[in-house]
Amino acid sequence: TSTAGDSMSISGAAISTAGDSMSISGAATSTTGDSVSISGVATSKAGDSMSISGKATTTAGVSMSIFGVATSTAGDSMSISGAAISTAGDSMSISGAATSIAEVSMSISGLAISTAGVSMSISGVATSTAGDSMSISGAATSTAGDSMSISGAAISTAGDSMSI
């Protein structure tokens, strides 16, 4: 536990305020700073958060999680083999679901849902409102924007729609 400084813990929890925090096989929590956790949960507010084999949650910053869930508000979020949820920021998920509001959402072998932004899904469903939507081997649904689907169904209202 550290306040306004660095904190590192192995096989435990590292908590830092206004500084860096790193934990291996545990949880790392940081406010207005960086947080890294391996095989655990990394939570950061107004800063970066990274978790491997766990969950990474950040507010107004970057969040990355491998084998878990990455949730970010007003920032970037990336998850591999899980779900990435971002509000007013970018979201990317591989083999899972990516949900983004007012930004870009991309999912490979899953579901990508974006509102007022771009949504892309490979081997899944891509749904976008007032923006672009693209899905390969699935269904693409877009309202007041573009929609493209290969080997599936493409539905668009007041915009372009293409399905092969």
CSV table of N, CA and C in Angstrom, one decimal:
chain,number,residue,atom,x,y,z
A,1,THR,N,0.8,-1.2,0.0
A,1,THR,CA,0.0,0.0,0.0
A,1,THR,C,0.9,1.2,0.0
A,2,SER,N,0.6,2.1,-1.0
A,2,SER,CA,1.4,3.3,-1.1
A,2,SER,C,0.5,4.5,-1.4
A,3,THR,N,0.8,5.7,-0.9
A,3,THR,CA,0.1,6.9,-1.2
A,3,THR,C,1.1,7.9,-1.8
A,4,ALA,N,0.7,8.3,-3.0
A,4,ALA,CA,1.6,9.2,-3.8
A,4,ALA,C,2.9,8.6,-4.1
A,5,GLY,N,3.0,7.3,-4.4
A,5,GLY,CA,4.2,6.7,-4.7
A,5,GLY,C,4.0,5.3,-5.3
A,6,ASP,N,5.1,4.6,-5.4
A,6,ASP,CA,5.1,3.3,-6.1
A,6,ASP,C,4.8,2.1,-5.1
A,7,SER,N,4.1,1.1,-5.6
A,7,SER,CA,3.7,0.0,-4.7
A,7,SER,C,3.9,-1.3,-5.6
A,8,MET,N,4.5,-2.3,-5.0
A,8,MET,CA,4.7,-3.6,-5.7
A,8,MET,C,4.5,-4.7,-4.8
A,9,SER,N,3.7,-5.7,-5.2
A,9,SER,CA,3.4,-6.9,-4.4
A,9,SER,C,3.5,-8.2,-5.2
A,10,ILE,N,4.1,-9.2,-4.7
A,10,ILE,CA,4.2,-10.5,-5.4
A,10,ILE,C,3.3,-11.5,-4.5
A,11,SER,N,2.4,-12.1,-5.2
A,11,SER,CA,1.4,-13.0,-4.6
A,11,SER,C,0.7,-12.3,-3.5
A,12,GLY,N,0.1,-11.2,-3.8
A,12,GLY,CA,-0.7,-10.4,-2.9
A,12,GLY,C,-1.4,-9.3,-3.6
A,13,ALA,N,-1.7,-8.2,-2.9
A,13,ALA,CA,-2.4,-7.0,-3.4
A,13,ALA,C,-1.5,-5.8,-3.3
A,14,ALA,N,-1.5,-4.9,-4.3
A,14,ALA,CA,-0.8,-3.7,-4.3
A,14,ALA,C,-1.8,-2.5,-4.5
A,15,ILE,N,-1.9,-1.6,-3.6
A,15,ILE,CA,-2.8,-0.5,-3.6
A,15,ILE,C,-2.0,0.8,-3.6
A,16,SER,N,-2.2,1.6,-4.6
A,16,SER,CA,-1.5,2.9,-4.6
A,16,SER,C,-2.4,4.0,-5.0
A,17,THR,N,-2.3,5.2,-4.4
A,17,THR,CA,-3.0,6.4,-4.7
A,17,THR,C,-2.1,7.4,-5.3
A,18,ALA,N,-2.4,7.9,-6.5
A,18,ALA,CA,-1.6,8.9,-7.2
A,18,ALA,C,-0.2,8.4,-7.5
A,19,GLY,N,-0.1,7.1,-7.8
A,19,GLY,CA,1.2,6.5,-8.2
A,19,GLY,C,1.0,5.2,-8.9
A,20,ASP,N,2.1,4.4,-9.0
A,20,ASP,CA,2.1,3.2,-9.7
A,20,ASP,C,1.8,2.0,-8.7
A,21,SER,N,1.2,1.0,-9.2
A,21,SER,CA,0.9,-0.2,-8.4
A,21,SER,C,1.0,-1.4,-9.3
A,22,MET,N,1.7,-2.4,-8.8
A,22,MET,CA,2.0,-3.7,-9.5
A,22,MET,C,1.8,-4.9,-8.6
A,23,SER,N,1.1,-5.9,-9.0
A,23,SER,CA,0.8,-7.1,-8.2
A,23,SER,C,0.9,-8.3,-9.1
A,24,ILE,N,1.6,-9.3,-8.7
A,24,ILE,CA,1.7,-10.6,-9.4
A,24,ILE,C,0.9,-11.6,-8.6
A,25,SER,N,0.0,-12.3,-9.2
A,25,SER,CA,-0.9,-13.3,-8.6
A,25,SER,C,-1.7,-12.6,-7.5
A,26,GLY,N,-2.4,-11.5,-7.8
A,26,GLY,CA,-3.2,-10.8,-6.8
A,26,GLY,C,-4.0,-9.7,-7.5
A,27,ALA,N,-4.2,-8.6,-6.8
A,27,ALA,CA,-5.0,-7.5,-7.3
A,27,ALA,C,-4.2,-6.2,-7.1
A,28,ALA,N,-4.2,-5.4,-8.1
A,28,ALA,CA,-3.5,-4.1,-8.1
A,28,ALA,C,-4.6,-3.0,-8.3
A,29,THR,N,-4.6,-2.0,-7.3
A,29,THR,CA,-5.6,-0.9,-7.4
A,29,THR,C,-4.8,0.4,-7.3
A,30,SER,N,-5.1,1.3,-8.3
A,30,SER,CA,-4.4,2.5,-8.3
A,30,SER,C,-5.4,3.6,-8.7
A,31,THR,N,-5.3,4.8,-8.1
A,31,THR,CA,-6.1,6.0,-8.4
A,31,THR,C,-5.2,7.0,-9.0
A,32,THR,N,-5.6,7.6,-10.2
A,32,THR,CA,-4.8,8.5,-11.0
A,32,THR,C,-3.4,8.1,-11.2
A,33,GLY,N,-3.2,6.8,-11.5
A,33,GLY,CA,-1.9,6.2,-11.8
A,33,GLY,C,-2.0,4.9,-12.5
A,34,ASP,N,-0.9,4.2,-12.7
A,34,ASP,CA,-0.9,2.9,-13.4
A,34,ASP,C,-1.1,1.8,-12.4
A,35,SER,N,-1.7,0.7,-12.9
A,35,SER,CA,-2.0,-0.5,-12.1
A,35,SER,C,-1.8,-1.7,-13.0
A,36,VAL,N,-0.9,-2.6,-12.6
A,36,VAL,CA,-0.6,-3.9,-13.3
A,36,VAL,C,-0.9,-5.0,-12.4
A,37,SER,N,-1.6,-6.0,-12.8
A,37,SER,CA,-1.8,-7.2,-12.1
A,37,SER,C,-1.7,-8.4,-13.0
A,38,ILE,N,-1.0,-9.4,-12.6
A,38,ILE,CA,-0.9,-10.7,-13.3
A,38,ILE,C,-1.6,-11.8,-12.6
A,39,SER,N,-2.5,-12.5,-13.3
A,39,SER,CA,-3.4,-13.5,-12.6
A,39,SER,C,-4.2,-12.9,-11.5
A,40,GLY,N,-4.9,-11.8,-11.8
A,40,GLY,CA,-5.7,-11.1,-10.8
A,40,GLY,C,-6.6,-10.0,-11.4
A,41,VAL,N,-6.9,-9.0,-10.6
A,41,VAL,CA,-7.7,-7.9,-11.0
A,41,VAL,C,-6.9,-6.6,-10.8
A,42,ALA,N,-7.0,-5.8,-11.9
A,42,ALA,CA,-6.3,-4.5,-11.9
A,42,ALA,C,-7.4,-3.4,-12.0
A,43,THR,N,-7.5,-2.5,-11.1
A,43,THR,CA,-8.5,-1.4,-11.1
A,43,THR,C,-7.8,-0.1,-11.0
A,44,SER,N,-8.0,0.8,-12.0
A,44,SER,CA,-7.4,2.1,-12.0
A,44,SER,C,-8.4,3.2,-12.3
A,45,LYS,N,-8.4,4.3,-11.7
A,45,LYS,CA,-9.2,5.4,-12.0
A,45,LYS,C,-8.3,6.6,-12.5
A,46,ALA,N,-8.7,7.1,-13.7
A,46,ALA,CA,-8.0,8.2,-14.4
A,46,ALA,C,-6.6,7.8,-14.6
A,47,GLY,N,-6.4,6.5,-15.0
A,47,GLY,CA,-5.0,6.0,-15.4
A,47,GLY,C,-5.1,4.7,-16.1
A,48,ASP,N,-4.0,4.0,-16.3
A,48,ASP,CA,-3.9,2.8,-17.0
A,48,ASP,C,-4.1,1.6,-16.1
A,49,SER,N,-4.7,0.5,-16.6
A,49,SER,CA,-4.9,-0.7,-15.9
A,49,SER,C,-4.7,-1.9,-16.8
A,50,MET,N,-3.9,-2.9,-16.3
A,50,MET,CA,-3.6,-4.1,-17.1
A,50,MET,C,-3.7,-5.3,-16.2
A,51,SER,N,-4.4,-6.3,-16.7
A,51,SER,CA,-4.6,-7.5,-16.0
A,51,SER,C,-4.4,-8.7,-16.9
A,52,ILE,N,-3.6,-9.7,-16.5
A,52,ILE,CA,-3.5,-10.9,-17.3
A,52,ILE,C,-4.2,-12.0,-16.5
A,53,SER,N,-5.1,-12.8,-17.2
A,53,SER,CA,-5.9,-13.8,-16.6
A,53,SER,C,-6.7,-13.2,-15.5
A,54,GLY,N,-7.5,-12.2,-15.8
A,54,GLY,CA,-8.3,-11.5,-14.7
A,54,GLY,C,-9.2,-10.5,-15.3
A,55,LYS,N,-9.5,-9.4,-14.6
A,55,LYS,CA,-10.3,-8.3,-15.0
A,55,LYS,C,-9.6,-7.0,-14.8
A,56,ALA,N,-9.7,-6.2,-15.8
A,56,ALA,CA,-9.1,-4.8,-15.7
A,56,ALA,C,-10.2,-3.8,-15.9
A,57,THR,N,-10.3,-2.9,-14.9
A,57,THR,CA,-11.4,-1.9,-14.9
A,57,THR,C,-10.7,-0.5,-14.7
A,58,THR,N,-11.0,0.4,-15.6
A,58,THR,CA,-10.4,1.7,-15.5
A,58,THR,C,-11.4,2.8,-15.9
A,59,THR,N,-11.4,3.9,-15.3
A,59,THR,CA,-12.2,5.1,-15.6
A,59,THR,C,-11.4,6.2,-16.2
A,60,ALA,N,-11.8,6.7,-17.3
A,60,ALA,CA,-11.1,7.7,-18.0
A,60,ALA,C,-9.6,7.3,-18.3
A,61,GLY,N,-9.4,6.1,-18.7
A,61,GLY,CA,-8.0,5.7,-19.0
A,61,GLY,C,-8.1,4.4,-19.9
A,62,VAL,N,-6.9,3.8,-20.0
A,62,VAL,CA,-6.8,2.6,-20.8
A,62,VAL,C,-6.9,1.3,-19.9
A,63,SER,N,-7.6,0.3,-20.4
A,63,SER,CA,-7.8,-0.9,-19.7
A,63,SER,C,-7.5,-2.1,-20.6
A,64,MET,N,-6.7,-3.0,-20.2
A,64,MET,CA,-6.4,-4.2,-21.0
A,64,MET,C,-6.4,-5.5,-20.2
A,65,SER,N,-7.1,-6.5,-20.6
A,65,SER,CA,-7.2,-7.7,-19.9
A,65,SER,C,-7.0,-8.9,-20.9
A,66,ILE,N,-6.2,-9.9,-20.5
A,66,ILE,CA,-6.1,-11.1,-21.3
A,66,ILE,C,-6.7,-12.2,-20.5
A,67,PHE,N,-7.5,-13.0,-21.1
A,67,PHE,CA,-8.3,-14.1,-20.5
A,67,PHE,C,-9.3,-13.5,-19.4
A,68,GLY,N,-9.9,-12.4,-19.8
A,68,GLY,CA,-10.8,-11.8,-18.8
A,68,GLY,C,-11.7,-10.8,-19.4
A,69,VAL,N,-12.1,-9.8,-18.6
A,69,VAL,CA,-13.0,-8.7,-19.0
A,69,VAL,C,-12.3,-7.4,-18.8
A,70,ALA,N,-12.3,-6.5,-19.8
A,70,ALA,CA,-11.8,-5.2,-19.7
A,70,ALA,C,-12.9,-4.2,-19.8
A,71,THR,N,-13.1,-3.3,-18.8
A,71,THR,CA,-14.1,-2.3,-18.8
A,71,THR,C,-13.5,-1.0,-18.6
A,72,SER,N,-13.8,-0.1,-19.5
A,72,SER,CA,-13.2,1.3,-19.5
A,72,SER,C,-14.3,2.3,-19.8
A,73,THR,N,-14.3,3.4,-19.1
A,73,THR,CA,-15.3,4.5,-19.3
A,73,THR,C,-14.5,5.7,-19.8
A,74,ALA,N,-14.9,6.2,-20.9
A,74,ALA,CA,-14.2,7.4,-21.6
A,74,ALA,C,-12.8,7.1,-21.9
A,75,GLY,N,-12.5,5.9,-22.3
A,75,GLY,CA,-11.1,5.5,-22.6
A,75,GLY,C,-11.1,4.2,-23.4
A,76,ASP,N,-9.9,3.6,-23.7
A,76,ASP,CA,-9.7,2.4,-24.4
A,76,ASP,C,-9.9,1.2,-23.6
A,77,SER,N,-10.4,0.1,-24.2
A,77,SER,CA,-10.5,-1.1,-23.5
A,77,SER,C,-10.2,-2.3,-24.5
A,78,MET,N,-9.4,-3.2,-24.1
A,78,MET,CA,-9.0,-4.4,-24.9
A,78,MET,C,-9.1,-5.6,-24.1
A,79,SER,N,-9.7,-6.7,-24.6
A,79,SER,CA,-9.8,-7.9,-23.9
A,79,SER,C,-9.6,-9.1,-24.9
A,80,ILE,N,-8.7,-10.0,-24.6
A,80,ILE,CA,-8.5,-11.2,-25.4
A,80,ILE,C,-9.2,-12.4,-24.7
A,81,SER,N,-10.0,-13.1,-25.5
A,81,SER,CA,-10.8,-14.2,-25.0
A,81,SER,C,-11.7,-13.8,-23.8
A,82,GLY,N,-12.5,-12.8,-24.1
A,82,GLY,CA,-13.3,-12.2,-23.0
A,82,GLY,C,-14.2,-11.2,-23.6
A,83,ALA,N,-14.6,-10.2,-22.8
A,83,ALA,CA,-15.5,-9.1,-23.2
A,83,ALA,C,-14.9,-7.8,-22.9
A,84,ALA,N,-15.0,-6.9,-23.8
A,84,ALA,CA,-14.4,-5.5,-23.7
A,84,ALA,C,-15.6,-4.5,-23.8
A,85,ILE,N,-15.8,-3.8,-22.7
A,85,ILE,CA,-16.9,-2.8,-22.7
A,85,ILE,C,-16.3,-1.4,-22.5
A,86,SER,N,-16.6,-0.5,-23.3
A,86,SER,CA,-16.1,0.9,-23.2
A,86,SER,C,-17.2,1.9,-23.5
A,87,THR,N,-17.3,2.9,-22.8
A,87,THR,CA,-18.3,4.0,-23.0
A,87,THR,C,-17.5,5.2,-23.4
A,88,ALA,N,-17.9,5.8,-24.6
A,88,ALA,CA,-17.3,7.0,-25.2
A,88,ALA,C,-15.8,6.7,-25.4
A,89,GLY,N,-15.4,5.5,-25.8
A,89,GLY,CA,-14.1,5.2,-26.1
A,89,GLY,C,-14.0,3.9,-27.0
A,90,ASP,N,-12.8,3.4,-27.3
A,90,ASP,CA,-12.6,2.3,-28.1
A,90,ASP,C,-12.7,1.0,-27.3
A,91,SER,N,-13.2,-0.1,-27.9
A,91,SER,CA,-13.4,-1.4,-27.3
A,91,SER,C,-13.0,-2.4,-28.3
A,92,MET,N,-12.2,-3.4,-27.9
A,92,MET,CA,-11.8,-4.5,-28.8
A,92,MET,C,-11.7,-5.8,-28.0
A,93,SER,N,-12.4,-6.8,-28.6
A,93,SER,CA,-12.4,-8.1,-27.9
A,93,SER,C,-12.1,-9.2,-29.0
A,94,ILE,N,-11.3,-10.1,-28.6
A,94,ILE,CA,-11.0,-11.3,-29.5
A,94,ILE,C,-11.6,-12.5,-28.9
A,95,SER,N,-12.4,-13.2,-29.6
A,95,SER,CA,-13.2,-14.4,-29.1
A,95,SER,C,-14.1,-14.0,-27.9
A,96,GLY,N,-14.9,-13.0,-28.2
A,96,GLY,CA,-15.8,-12.5,-27.1
A,96,GLY,C,-16.8,-11.5,-27.6
A,97,ALA,N,-17.2,-10.5,-26.8
A,97,ALA,CA,-18.1,-9.5,-27.2
A,97,ALA,C,-17.5,-8.1,-26.9
A,98,ALA,N,-17.6,-7.2,-27.8
A,98,ALA,CA,-17.1,-5.8,-27.6
A,98,ALA,C,-18.3,-4.8,-27.7
A,99,THR,N,-18.5,-4.1,-26.7
A,99,THR,CA,-19.6,-3.1,-26.6
A,99,THR,C,-19.0,-1.7,-26.4
A,100,SER,N,-19.3,-0.8,-27.3
A,100,SER,CA,-18.8,0.6,-27.2
A,100,SER,C,-20.0,1.6,-27.5
A,101,ILE,N,-20.0,2.7,-26.7
A,101,ILE,CA,-21.0,3.7,-26.9
A,101,ILE,C,-20.3,4.9,-27.4
A,102,ALA,N,-20.8,5.5,-28.6
A,102,ALA,CA,-20.2,6.7,-29.2
A,102,ALA,C,-18.8,6.5,-29.6
A,103,GLU,N,-18.4,5.3,-30.0
A,103,GLU,CA,-17.0,5.1,-30.4
A,103,GLU,C,-17.0,3.8,-31.3
A,104,VAL,N,-15.8,3.3,-31.4
A,104,VAL,CA,-15.5,2.1,-32.2
A,104,VAL,C,-15.5,0.8,-31.4
A,105,SER,N,-16.1,-0.2,-31.9
A,105,SER,CA,-16.2,-1.5,-31.2
A,105,SER,C,-15.8,-2.6,-32.2
A,106,MET,N,-14.9,-3.5,-31.9
A,106,MET,CA,-14.5,-4.6,-32.8
A,106,MET,C,-14.4,-5.9,-32.0
A,107,SER,N,-15.0,-6.9,-32.5
A,107,SER,CA,-15.0,-8.2,-31.9
A,107,SER,C,-14.7,-9.3,-33.0
A,108,ILE,N,-13.8,-10.2,-32.7
A,108,ILE,CA,-13.5,-11.3,-33.6
A,108,ILE,C,-14.0,-12.6,-33.0
A,109,SER,N,-14.8,-13.3,-33.8
A,109,SER,CA,-15.5,-14.5,-33.3
A,109,SER,C,-16.4,-14.2,-32.1
A,110,GLY,N,-17.3,-13.2,-32.3
A,110,GLY,CA,-18.1,-12.8,-31.2
A,110,GLY,C,-19.2,-11.7,-31.6
A,111,LEU,N,-19.5,-10.8,-30.8
A,111,LEU,CA,-20.6,-9.8,-31.0
A,111,LEU,C,-20.0,-8.4,-30.7
A,112,ALA,N,-20.2,-7.5,-31.7
A,112,ALA,CA,-19.8,-6.1,-31.5
A,112,ALA,C,-21.0,-5.2,-31.6
A,113,ILE,N,-21.2,-4.4,-30.6
A,113,ILE,CA,-22.3,-3.5,-30.5
A,113,ILE,C,-21.8,-2.1,-30.3
A,114,SER,N,-22.1,-1.2,-31.1
A,114,SER,CA,-21.7,0.2,-31.0
A,114,SER,C,-22.8,1.1,-31.3
A,115,THR,N,-22.9,2.2,-30.5
A,115,THR,CA,-23.9,3.2,-30.7
A,115,THR,C,-23.2,4.5,-31.1
A,116,ALA,N,-23.7,5.1,-32.2
A,116,ALA,CA,-23.1,6.3,-32.8
A,116,ALA,C,-21.7,6.1,-33.1
A,117,GLY,N,-21.3,5.0,-33.6
A,117,GLY,CA,-19.9,4.7,-33.9
A,117,GLY,C,-19.8,3.5,-34.9
A,118,VAL,N,-18.6,3.0,-35.1
A,118,VAL,CA,-18.3,1.9,-36.0
A,118,VAL,C,-18.3,0.6,-35.2
A,119,SER,N,-18.9,-0.4,-35.7
A,119,SER,CA,-18.9,-1.7,-35.1
A,119,SER,C,-18.5,-2.8,-36.1
A,120,MET,N,-17.6,-3.7,-35.8
A,120,MET,CA,-17.1,-4.7,-36.7
A,120,MET,C,-17.0,-6.0,-36.0
A,121,SER,N,-17.5,-7.1,-36.5
A,121,SER,CA,-17.5,-8.4,-35.9
A,121,SER,C,-17.2,-9.4,-37.0
A,122,ILE,N,-16.3,-10.3,-36.8
A,122,ILE,CA,-15.9,-11.4,-37.7
A,122,ILE,C,-16.5,-12.7,-37.1
A,123,SER,N,-17.2,-13.4,-37.9
A,123,SER,CA,-17.9,-14.6,-37.4
A,123,SER,C,-18.8,-14.4,-36.2
A,124,GLY,N,-19.7,-13.4,-36.4
A,124,GLY,CA,-20.6,-13.0,-35.3
A,124,GLY,C,-21.6,-12.0,-35.8
A,125,VAL,N,-22.1,-11.2,-34.9
A,125,VAL,CA,-23.1,-10.2,-35.2
A,125,VAL,C,-22.6,-8.8,-34.8
A,126,ALA,N,-22.7,-7.9,-35.7
A,126,ALA,CA,-22.3,-6.5,-35.5
A,126,ALA,C,-23.6,-5.6,-35.6
A,127,THR,N,-23.8,-4.9,-34.5
A,127,THR,CA,-25.0,-4.0,-34.5
A,127,THR,C,-24.5,-2.5,-34.1
A,128,SER,N,-24.9,-1.6,-35.0
A,128,SER,CA,-24.5,-0.2,-34.8
A,128,SER,C,-25.7,0.7,-35.0
A,129,THR,N,-25.8,1.7,-34.2
A,129,THR,CA,-26.9,2.7,-34.4
A,129,THR,C,-26.3,4.1,-34.8
A,130,ALA,N,-26.8,4.6,-35.9
A,130,ALA,CA,-26.3,5.9,-36.4
A,130,ALA,C,-24.8,5.8,-36.7
A,131,GLY,N,-24.3,4.7,-37.2
A,131,GLY,CA,-22.9,4.5,-37.6
A,131,GLY,C,-22.8,3.3,-38.5
A,132,ASP,N,-21.5,2.9,-38.7
A,132,ASP,CA,-21.2,1.8,-39.6
A,132,ASP,C,-21.2,0.4,-38.8
A,133,SER,N,-21.6,-0.6,-39.5
A,133,SER,CA,-21.6,-1.9,-38.9
A,133,SER,C,-21.2,-2.9,-40.0
A,134,MET,N,-20.2,-3.8,-39.7
A,134,MET,CA,-19.7,-4.8,-40.6
A,134,MET,C,-19.6,-6.2,-39.9
A,135,SER,N,-20.1,-7.2,-40.5
A,135,SER,CA,-20.0,-8.6,-39.9
A,135,SER,C,-19.7,-9.6,-41.1
A,136,ILE,N,-18.8,-10.5,-40.8
A,136,ILE,CA,-18.4,-11.5,-41.7
A,136,ILE,C,-18.9,-12.8,-41.2
A,137,SER,N,-19.7,-13.6,-42.0
A,137,SER,CA,-20.3,-14.8,-41.6
A,137,SER,C,-21.2,-14.6,-40.4
A,138,GLY,N,-22.2,-13.7,-40.6
A,138,GLY,CA,-23.1,-13.3,-39.5
A,138,GLY,C,-24.1,-12.3,-40.0
A,139,ALA,N,-24.6,-11.5,-39.1
A,139,ALA,CA,-25.6,-10.5,-39.4
A,139,ALA,C,-25.1,-9.1,-39.0
A,140,ALA,N,-25.4,-8.2,-39.8
A,140,ALA,CA,-25.0,-6.8,-39.5
A,140,ALA,C,-26.2,-5.9,-39.5
A,141,THR,N,-26.5,-5.2,-38.5
A,141,THR,CA,-27.7,-4.4,-38.3
A,141,THR,C,-27.3,-2.9,-38.0
A,142,SER,N,-27.7,-2.0,-38.8
A,142,SER,CA,-27.3,-0.6,-38.6
A,142,SER,C,-28.6,0.3,-38.8
A,143,THR,N,-28.7,1.3,-38.0
A,143,THR,CA,-29.8,2.3,-38.1
A,143,THR,C,-29.2,3.6,-38.5
A,144,ALA,N,-29.7,4.2,-39.6
A,144,ALA,CA,-29.3,5.5,-40.1
A,144,ALA,C,-27.8,5.4,-40.4
A,145,GLY,N,-27.3,4.3,-40.9
A,145,GLY,CA,-25.9,4.2,-41.3
A,145,GLY,C,-25.7,3.0,-42.2
A,146,ASP,N,-24.4,2.7,-42.4
A,146,ASP,CA,-24.0,1.6,-43.3
A,146,ASP,C,-24.0,0.3,-42.6
A,147,SER,N,-24.4,-0.8,-43.3
A,147,SER,CA,-24.4,-2.1,-42.8
A,147,SER,C,-23.9,-3.1,-43.9
A,148,MET,N,-22.9,-4.0,-43.5
A,148,MET,CA,-22.4,-4.9,-44.5
A,148,MET,C,-22.2,-6.3,-43.8
A,149,SER,N,-22.7,-7.3,-44.4
A,149,SER,CA,-22.6,-8.7,-43.9
A,149,SER,C,-22.3,-9.6,-45.0
A,150,ILE,N,-21.3,-10.5,-44.8
A,150,ILE,CA,-20.9,-11.6,-45.8
A,150,ILE,C,-21.4,-12.9,-45.2
A,151,SER,N,-22.2,-13.7,-46.1
A,151,SER,CA,-22.8,-14.9,-45.7
A,151,SER,C,-23.6,-14.8,-44.4
A,152,GLY,N,-24.6,-13.9,-44.6
A,152,GLY,CA,-25.6,-13.6,-43.5
A,152,GLY,C,-26.6,-12.6,-43.9
A,153,ALA,N,-27.1,-11.9,-43.0
A,153,ALA,CA,-28.2,-10.9,-43.2
A,153,ALA,C,-27.7,-9.5,-42.8
A,154,ALA,N,-28.0,-8.5,-43.7
A,154,ALA,CA,-27.6,-7.1,-43.4
A,154,ALA,C,-28.9,-6.3,-43.4
A,155,ILE,N,-29.2,-5.6,-42.3
A,155,ILE,CA,-30.4,-4.8,-42.1
A,155,ILE,C,-29.9,-3.4,-41.8
A,156,SER,N,-30.4,-2.4,-42.6
A,156,SER,CA,-30.1,-1.0,-42.3
A,156,SER,C,-31.3,-0.2,-42.5
A,157,THR,N,-31.5,0.8,-41.7
A,157,THR,CA,-32.7,1.7,-41.8
A,157,THR,C,-32.2,3.1,-42.1
A,158,ALA,N,-32.7,3.6,-43.2
A,158,ALA,CA,-32.3,5.0,-43.7
A,158,ALA,C,-30.8,5.0,-43.9
A,159,GLY,N,-30.3,3.9,-44.5
A,159,GLY,CA,-28.8,3.9,-44.9
A,159,GLY,C,-28.6,2.7,-45.8
A,160,ASP,N,-27.3,2.4,-46.1
A,160,ASP,CA,-26.9,1.4,-47.0
A,160,ASP,C,-26.9,0.0,-46.3
A,161,SER,N,-27.2,-1.0,-47.0
A,161,SER,CA,-27.2,-2.4,-46.5
A,161,SER,C,-26.7,-3.3,-47.6
A,162,MET,N,-25.8,-4.2,-47.2
A,162,MET,CA,-25.2,-5.2,-48.2
A,162,MET,C,-25.0,-6.5,-47.5
A,163,SER,N,-25.5,-7.6,-48.2
A,163,SER,CA,-25.3,-8.9,-47.7
A,163,SER,C,-24.9,-9.8,-48.8
A,164,ILE,N,-23.9,-10.6,-48.6
A,164,ILE,CA,-23.5,-11.6,-49.6
A,164,ILE,C,-23.8,-13.0,-49.1
